Short mmCIF file of C-alpha atoms in Angstrom, two decimals:
data_model
loop_
_atom_site.label_atom_id
_atom_site.label_comp_id
_atom_site.label_asym_id
_atom_site.label_seq_id
_atom_site.Cartn_x
_atom_site.Cartn_y
_atom_site.Cartn_z
CA MET A 1 -33.05 -63.03 -70.46
CA LEU A 2 -33.59 -63.19 -66.67
CA GLU A 3 -30.01 -64.36 -66.17
CA ILE A 4 -28.72 -61.32 -68.11
CA GLU A 5 -30.75 -58.94 -65.94
CA ASN A 6 -29.50 -60.60 -62.73
CA GLU A 7 -25.92 -60.28 -63.90
CA ILE A 8 -26.38 -56.54 -64.59
CA ILE A 9 -27.85 -56.00 -61.10
CA ARG A 10 -24.94 -57.92 -59.48
CA ARG A 11 -22.35 -55.79 -61.27
CA ASN A 12 -24.09 -52.54 -60.24
CA ILE A 13 -24.03 -53.61 -56.59
CA MET A 14 -20.33 -54.44 -56.83
CA MET A 15 -19.58 -51.04 -58.35
CA LYS A 16 -21.46 -49.23 -55.53
CA LYS A 17 -19.51 -51.16 -52.88
CA SER A 18 -16.22 -50.29 -54.56
CA GLY A 19 -17.17 -46.61 -54.61
CA ILE A 20 -18.05 -46.59 -50.93
CA LEU A 21 -14.74 -48.25 -50.01
CA ALA A 22 -12.83 -45.73 -52.06
CA LEU A 23 -14.60 -42.83 -50.34
CA VAL A 24 -13.81 -44.27 -46.91
CA ALA A 25 -10.14 -44.60 -47.86
CA VAL A 26 -9.99 -40.98 -48.99
CA LEU A 27 -11.52 -39.77 -45.70
CA LEU A 28 -9.03 -41.78 -43.64
CA VAL A 29 -6.12 -40.30 -45.54
CA ALA A 30 -7.49 -36.78 -44.97
CA VAL A 31 -7.80 -37.32 -41.23
CA LEU A 32 -4.21 -38.58 -40.97
CA VAL A 33 -2.87 -35.63 -42.94
CA PHE A 34 -4.77 -33.11 -40.74
CA ALA A 35 -3.45 -34.70 -37.56
CA ALA A 36 0.11 -34.58 -38.82
CA CYS A 37 -0.14 -30.89 -39.71
CA SER A 38 -1.76 -29.75 -36.40
CA PRO A 39 0.55 -27.93 -33.83
CA ALA A 40 1.74 -30.17 -31.01
CA THR A 41 0.44 -29.59 -27.47
CA PRO A 42 3.25 -28.21 -25.24
CA ALA A 43 4.76 -30.81 -22.94
CA ALA A 44 3.65 -30.49 -19.33
CA GLU A 45 7.21 -30.26 -18.08
CA SER A 46 7.97 -27.23 -20.21
CA SER A 47 5.99 -25.00 -17.80
CA ALA A 48 7.54 -26.45 -14.66
CA PRO A 49 10.92 -25.31 -13.30
CA ALA A 50 13.88 -27.56 -13.92
CA ASP A 51 14.93 -29.73 -11.02
CA ASP A 52 18.31 -28.03 -10.83
CA ALA A 53 16.99 -24.46 -10.98
CA SER A 54 18.61 -22.37 -8.23
CA PRO A 55 16.28 -20.48 -5.85
CA ALA A 56 16.01 -16.72 -6.23
CA SER A 57 17.89 -14.57 -3.75
CA SER A 58 15.90 -12.72 -1.08
CA GLY A 59 16.31 -9.48 -3.00
CA GLU A 60 15.18 -11.01 -6.30
CA ALA A 61 12.22 -12.78 -4.75
CA SER A 62 11.06 -9.73 -2.81
CA ALA A 63 11.59 -7.37 -5.75
CA SER A 64 9.43 -9.62 -7.92
CA ALA A 65 6.79 -9.60 -5.17
CA ALA A 66 6.80 -5.80 -5.17
CA ASP A 67 6.63 -5.71 -8.98
CA SER A 68 3.67 -8.11 -9.07
CA GLY A 69 1.30 -5.37 -7.99
CA LYS A 70 0.03 -7.27 -4.91
CA LYS A 71 -0.05 -5.53 -1.54
CA LEU A 72 3.16 -6.20 0.36
CA LYS A 73 3.05 -7.79 3.80
CA PHE A 74 5.84 -7.24 6.37
CA GLY A 75 6.25 -9.24 9.57
CA GLU A 76 7.82 -8.11 12.83
CA ILE A 77 8.76 -10.24 15.84
CA ALA A 78 8.91 -8.00 18.91
CA HIS A 79 10.65 -8.81 22.19
CA ASP A 80 7.79 -8.01 24.59
CA ARG A 81 5.07 -5.42 23.98
CA ALA A 82 4.48 -5.08 27.71
CA LEU A 83 7.63 -2.93 27.69
CA GLU A 84 7.16 0.71 26.63
CA TRP A 85 10.34 0.65 24.56
CA VAL A 86 9.13 -2.29 22.50
CA ASN A 87 5.49 -1.27 22.22
CA TYR A 88 6.25 2.21 20.90
CA GLY A 89 8.75 0.74 18.45
CA VAL A 90 6.09 -1.66 17.16
CA GLN A 91 3.54 1.14 16.85
CA ASN A 92 5.94 3.07 14.64
CA PHE A 93 6.71 -0.02 12.56
CA GLU A 94 2.98 -0.49 11.98
CA TYR A 95 2.39 3.19 11.25
CA THR A 96 5.22 3.39 8.73
CA CYS A 97 4.06 0.22 6.97
CA GLU A 98 0.60 1.69 6.62
CA GLN A 99 2.02 4.94 5.22
CA LEU A 100 3.87 2.85 2.63
CA GLY A 101 0.76 0.86 1.70
CA VAL A 102 2.11 -2.29 3.35
CA GLU A 103 0.19 -4.67 5.60
CA PRO A 104 2.03 -5.15 8.95
CA VAL A 105 1.80 -8.45 10.85
CA VAL A 106 3.28 -8.32 14.36
CA ILE A 107 4.17 -11.23 16.62
CA ASP A 108 4.66 -10.47 20.33
CA ALA A 109 7.23 -12.99 21.60
CA GLN A 110 6.60 -11.94 25.23
CA ASN A 111 10.27 -12.49 26.08
CA ASP A 112 9.92 -16.18 25.17
CA MET A 113 12.49 -17.61 22.76
CA GLU A 114 10.23 -20.50 21.75
CA LYS A 115 7.60 -17.98 20.69
CA VAL A 116 10.17 -16.32 18.43
CA LEU A 117 10.60 -19.50 16.36
CA ALA A 118 6.89 -20.24 16.39
CA GLY A 119 6.21 -16.66 15.39
CA MET A 120 8.64 -16.90 12.49
CA GLU A 121 6.92 -20.05 11.26
CA ASP A 122 3.58 -18.26 11.57
CA LEU A 123 4.78 -15.29 9.53
CA LEU A 124 6.21 -17.51 6.81
CA SER A 125 2.92 -19.44 6.62
CA GLN A 126 1.24 -16.08 5.96
CA ASP A 127 3.63 -15.45 3.04
CA VAL A 128 5.15 -12.24 4.38
CA ASP A 129 7.44 -10.49 1.90
CA ALA A 130 10.03 -9.40 4.49
CA VAL A 131 10.58 -9.58 8.23
CA SER A 132 12.10 -7.49 11.03
CA VAL A 133 13.12 -9.26 14.24
CA TYR A 134 14.30 -8.04 17.65
CA SER A 135 17.71 -9.56 18.32
CA PHE A 136 17.54 -12.14 21.14
CA SER A 137 20.67 -14.31 21.21
CA PRO A 138 23.35 -15.39 18.71
CA ASP A 139 21.90 -18.89 18.32
CA LEU A 140 18.28 -17.78 18.00
CA ASP A 141 19.18 -14.92 15.64
CA ALA A 142 21.06 -17.34 13.40
CA ARG A 143 18.12 -19.76 13.25
CA VAL A 144 15.62 -17.03 12.43
CA ALA A 145 17.93 -15.54 9.79
CA GLN A 146 18.32 -18.93 8.12
CA MET A 147 14.55 -19.36 8.02
CA ALA A 148 14.28 -16.04 6.21
CA ARG A 149 17.01 -17.01 3.77
CA ASP A 150 15.33 -20.36 3.07
CA ALA A 151 12.11 -18.48 2.32
CA GLY A 152 13.95 -16.03 0.08
CA ILE A 153 12.87 -12.89 1.96
CA PRO A 154 14.88 -9.98 3.43
CA ILE A 155 15.48 -9.80 7.18
CA VAL A 156 16.33 -6.77 9.33
CA PHE A 157 17.31 -7.04 12.99
CA GLU A 158 16.28 -4.44 15.57
CA ASN A 159 17.29 -3.31 19.04
CA ALA A 160 20.75 -4.93 19.31
CA VAL A 161 23.55 -5.96 16.96
CA PRO A 162 23.47 -9.69 16.13
CA ALA A 163 26.68 -11.70 16.09
CA ASP A 164 28.86 -11.20 13.01
CA SER A 165 28.09 -14.77 11.91
CA VAL A 166 24.34 -14.04 11.64
CA ASP A 167 23.28 -13.52 8.02
CA ARG A 168 21.11 -10.43 7.64
CA ASP A 169 20.33 -7.59 5.28
CA ALA A 170 20.42 -4.71 7.78
CA VAL A 171 20.33 -3.71 11.45
CA THR A 172 18.64 -0.77 13.20
CA CYS A 173 19.61 -0.49 16.85
CA CYS A 174 20.93 1.44 19.82
CA THR A 175 24.57 1.96 20.67
CA TYR A 176 24.17 0.85 24.26
CA TYR A 177 27.85 1.41 24.95
CA ASP A 178 27.38 5.09 24.06
CA ILE A 179 24.29 5.39 26.27
CA GLY A 180 26.18 3.94 29.24
CA TYR A 181 29.07 6.31 28.54
CA ALA A 182 26.76 9.33 28.29
CA ALA A 183 24.91 8.40 31.50
CA ALA A 184 28.10 8.08 33.56
CA LYS A 185 29.37 11.37 32.14
CA MET A 186 26.09 13.12 32.99
CA ILE A 187 26.27 11.80 36.57
CA GLY A 188 29.91 12.84 36.94
CA ASP A 189 29.27 16.31 35.52
CA LYS A 190 26.17 17.04 37.61
CA TYR A 191 27.14 15.16 40.78
CA PRO A 192 30.95 15.13 40.98
CA GLY A 193 32.43 12.70 43.46
CA SER A 194 29.15 10.75 43.65
CA LYS A 195 28.58 7.05 44.10
CA PHE A 196 25.81 5.56 41.99
CA VAL A 197 24.01 2.24 41.62
CA TYR A 198 22.94 0.84 38.28
CA ILE A 199 19.43 -0.69 38.27
CA MET A 200 19.91 -2.61 35.05
CA GLY A 201 17.67 -4.51 32.67
CA GLN A 202 17.88 -8.18 31.76
CA PRO A 203 21.42 -9.52 31.22
CA GLY A 204 22.32 -11.82 28.34
CA MET A 205 20.74 -9.85 25.48
CA ASN A 206 23.83 -7.89 24.44
CA ILE A 207 22.29 -4.76 25.96
CA THR A 208 23.25 -4.45 29.63
CA GLU A 209 26.76 -5.70 28.90
CA PRO A 210 27.60 -2.82 26.49
CA TYR A 211 26.04 -0.43 29.01
CA ASN A 212 28.52 -1.64 31.61
CA ASP A 213 31.41 -1.27 29.18
CA GLY A 214 30.37 2.29 28.36
CA ILE A 215 30.07 3.22 32.03
CA ALA A 216 33.53 1.82 32.75
CA ALA A 217 35.02 3.67 29.77
CA ALA A 218 33.52 7.00 30.84
CA ILE A 219 34.89 6.62 34.36
CA ALA A 220 38.30 5.65 32.95
CA ASP A 221 38.15 8.78 30.80
CA GLY A 222 37.63 10.97 33.84
CA ALA A 223 33.91 10.99 34.69
CA ASP A 224 33.92 12.03 38.35
CA THR A 225 31.72 9.27 39.75
CA GLU A 226 31.91 5.66 40.91
CA MET A 227 29.52 2.76 40.29
CA VAL A 228 29.26 0.91 43.61
CA GLU A 229 26.54 -1.65 42.82
CA SER A 230 24.29 -3.04 40.08
CA ALA A 231 21.07 -5.04 40.22
CA PRO A 232 19.38 -6.86 37.33
CA THR A 233 15.65 -6.65 36.53
CA ASN A 234 13.36 -7.77 33.72
CA TRP A 235 12.93 -4.12 32.62
CA THR A 236 9.70 -3.51 34.57
CA ALA A 237 8.67 -0.90 37.15
CA GLU A 238 7.84 -3.58 39.71
CA GLU A 239 11.29 -5.13 39.55
CA GLY A 240 12.89 -1.69 39.57
CA MET A 241 11.05 -0.97 42.81
CA ASN A 242 12.04 -4.32 44.34
CA ALA A 243 15.70 -3.92 43.38
CA THR A 244 15.82 -0.41 44.88
CA GLN A 245 14.17 -1.56 48.10
CA ASN A 246 16.74 -4.33 48.42
CA LEU A 247 19.61 -1.87 47.93
CA ILE A 248 18.20 0.50 50.53
CA GLN A 249 17.80 -2.32 53.02
CA SER A 250 21.34 -3.57 52.34
CA GLY A 251 22.77 -0.38 53.82
CA LYS A 252 24.85 0.29 50.70
CA GLU A 253 25.81 3.96 50.48
CA PHE A 254 24.96 5.69 47.20
CA ASP A 255 24.09 9.19 46.02
CA VAL A 256 22.53 8.63 42.55
CA ILE A 257 20.58 5.89 40.78
CA PHE A 258 20.98 5.12 37.10
CA ALA A 259 17.89 3.25 35.81
CA ASN A 260 18.13 1.25 32.58
CA ASN A 261 14.81 2.60 31.29
CA GLU A 262 12.05 4.91 32.42
CA GLN A 263 9.71 2.10 33.46
CA ILE A 264 12.41 0.89 35.84
CA ALA A 265 12.86 4.50 36.98
CA GLN A 266 9.15 4.68 37.79
CA GLY A 267 9.61 1.77 40.21
CA VAL A 268 12.74 3.38 41.64
CA VAL A 269 10.76 6.54 42.43
CA LYS A 270 8.16 4.51 44.33
CA ALA A 271 10.82 2.76 46.42
CA LEU A 272 12.63 6.01 47.21
CA ASP A 273 9.36 7.74 48.08
CA ALA A 274 8.39 4.93 50.45
CA ALA A 275 11.79 5.20 52.16
CA GLY A 276 11.62 9.00 52.44
CA LEU A 277 14.50 9.41 49.98
CA LYS A 278 12.70 10.71 46.90
CA ASP A 279 14.07 14.25 47.19
CA LYS A 280 17.53 13.09 48.30
CA ILE A 281 18.56 10.56 45.62
CA PRO A 282 18.46 11.88 42.04
CA ILE A 283 17.67 9.49 39.18
CA ILE A 284 19.03 9.36 35.65
CA ALA A 285 17.46 7.01 33.11
CA THR A 286 17.38 6.28 29.40
CA GLY A 287 14.63 6.48 26.79
CA GLY A 288 12.88 9.79 26.16
CA SER A 289 9.45 8.12 26.22
CA PRO A 290 6.22 9.99 27.03
CA LEU A 291 6.59 8.62 30.56
CA GLY A 292 10.17 9.88 30.69
CA VAL A 293 9.21 13.34 29.46
CA GLU A 294 6.51 13.48 32.12
CA MET A 295 9.05 12.47 34.78
CA LEU A 296 11.49 15.13 33.59
CA GLU A 297 8.78 17.76 33.79
CA SER A 298 7.73 16.69 37.30
CA GLY A 299 11.30 16.50 38.57
CA ASP A 300 11.18 12.75 39.26
CA LEU A 301 14.08 12.43 36.79
CA TYR A 302 17.05 14.76 36.62
CA GLY A 303 17.97 13.57 33.15
CA THR A 304 17.59 10.85 30.57
CA ILE A 305 19.62 9.67 27.59
CA ALA A 306 16.95 9.95 24.92
CA ALA A 307 17.08 7.19 22.30
CA PRO A 308 13.96 7.15 20.10
CA THR A 309 12.59 3.64 19.69
CA SER A 310 10.12 5.28 17.30
CA TYR A 311 13.04 5.94 14.94
CA MET A 312 14.03 2.26 15.13
CA GLY A 313 10.57 0.92 14.30
CA ALA A 314 9.93 3.39 11.50
CA LEU A 315 13.34 2.99 9.86
CA SER A 316 13.18 -0.81 10.03
CA ALA A 317 9.90 -0.75 8.08
CA LYS A 318 11.40 1.66 5.54
CA LYS A 319 14.46 -0.56 5.09
CA LEU A 320 12.25 -3.59 4.41
CA TYR A 321 10.29 -1.57 1.86
CA ASP A 322 13.45 -0.49 0.06
CA LEU A 323 14.83 -4.04 0.10
CA THR A 324 11.64 -5.47 -1.40
CA ASN A 325 11.91 -2.87 -4.15
CA GLY A 326 15.50 -3.77 -4.98
CA LYS A 327 17.05 -0.68 -3.40
CA ALA A 328 20.27 -0.61 -1.40
CA VAL A 329 19.96 0.24 2.31
CA GLU A 330 22.42 1.23 5.02
CA GLU A 331 23.52 -2.04 6.62
CA MET A 332 24.02 -0.65 10.14
CA THR A 333 22.04 2.29 11.53
CA TYR A 334 22.27 3.51 15.12
CA LEU A 335 19.62 5.61 16.82
CA PRO A 336 20.45 9.28 17.45
CA LEU A 337 21.14 9.91 21.15
CA LEU A 338 20.43 13.03 23.20
CA PRO A 339 21.46 13.51 26.85
CA ALA A 340 18.43 15.52 27.97
CA THR A 341 17.27 17.35 31.09
CA LYS A 342 14.07 19.33 31.51
CA GLU A 343 15.59 22.09 29.38
CA GLU A 344 16.07 19.82 26.34
CA ILE A 345 12.60 18.23 26.26
CA ASP A 346 11.67 20.03 23.04
CA GLN A 347 14.65 18.43 21.27
CA ILE A 348 13.61 14.84 22.01
CA ILE A 349 12.31 12.88 19.01
CA PRO A 350 8.81 11.77 20.08
CA TRP A 351 7.99 8.10 20.55
CA THR A 352 4.41 8.41 19.33
CA PRO A 353 3.94 7.68 15.59
CA GLY A 354 3.54 10.63 13.28
CA ALA A 355 5.01 13.00 10.74
CA GLU A 356 7.81 14.14 13.08
CA VAL A 357 9.21 10.61 13.32
CA ILE A 358 8.93 10.07 9.55
CA GLU A 359 10.81 13.32 9.03
CA ALA A 360 13.50 12.20 11.50
CA ILE A 361 14.25 9.06 9.43
CA GLY A 362 14.56 11.14 6.27
CA GLY A 363 11.05 10.66 4.86
CA LEU A 364 9.70 7.71 2.93
CA ASP A 365 10.94 8.50 -0.60
#
């Protein structure tokens, strides 16, 4: 009897073990089926760009930056803010950026080519969306332009026309040939038969050279004057004074002085005054700056060829804004020129930032 009971117990235990094993098998099958039916996790490389994807163009990259809703940031590399011409241009670039809701970042190269390249690297490290650069030299312009292209951002050049080989989106600059032409014509018209000296700025920047060409063309076209001497400076009043003193001491005969900007003219006035010639040698300059207007009003200048650097700075900022928004811009824009005497002061486009300058460039729409 005991053996029968033990046999029954053994069989019950075996049946329980079999049931447990069957349940485990069913659960394993369910897990495998669920895993097979679950959606696969996307491969990591599907979100990364393909190795052979081509970089976006500067227009595409900048347009996407504008569309992203983030505040745009524009860089500018200026020649030397110690010069009135440059400083007022920069002020108008900054003002126009602010009116457009753009953050301006300005690098002052201080007439140092190495600082131009370092400044460009600095701007790119700050992720600017576009850049405007004062033209320096064909080689330097080309290097800066290539840096902008590599970064996929638009680039506008200011102040002078870069070499044709330099890749750029637009240029805003002076026609220095036309200024030289207008200055020689003004001298010939007001002081016929005169001999004048040209106290020039810094050679080698594609600025003084076109001035010389314009002067020569005006004289060839009949301007009744003769250029008897020229002297280079670094655009400052101090060097303008030194150059004029040297000319006076040389014994060179001249009747008129043409100064390459109104800061130089300020130095010329000091040298003439010290030599007792202030009221005997008239001065013609270029610019139309607040200093120039003051000198016209006081009689220290007979005339100036007004070329608003304010227009250049403001329009360069507007061009960058349009480029970053995928709009077409005028590739080459020259500043409007006005040969002005005291009587034309009210027609000069002001250099100080404001609504009048914005209106002169056609508004911001």
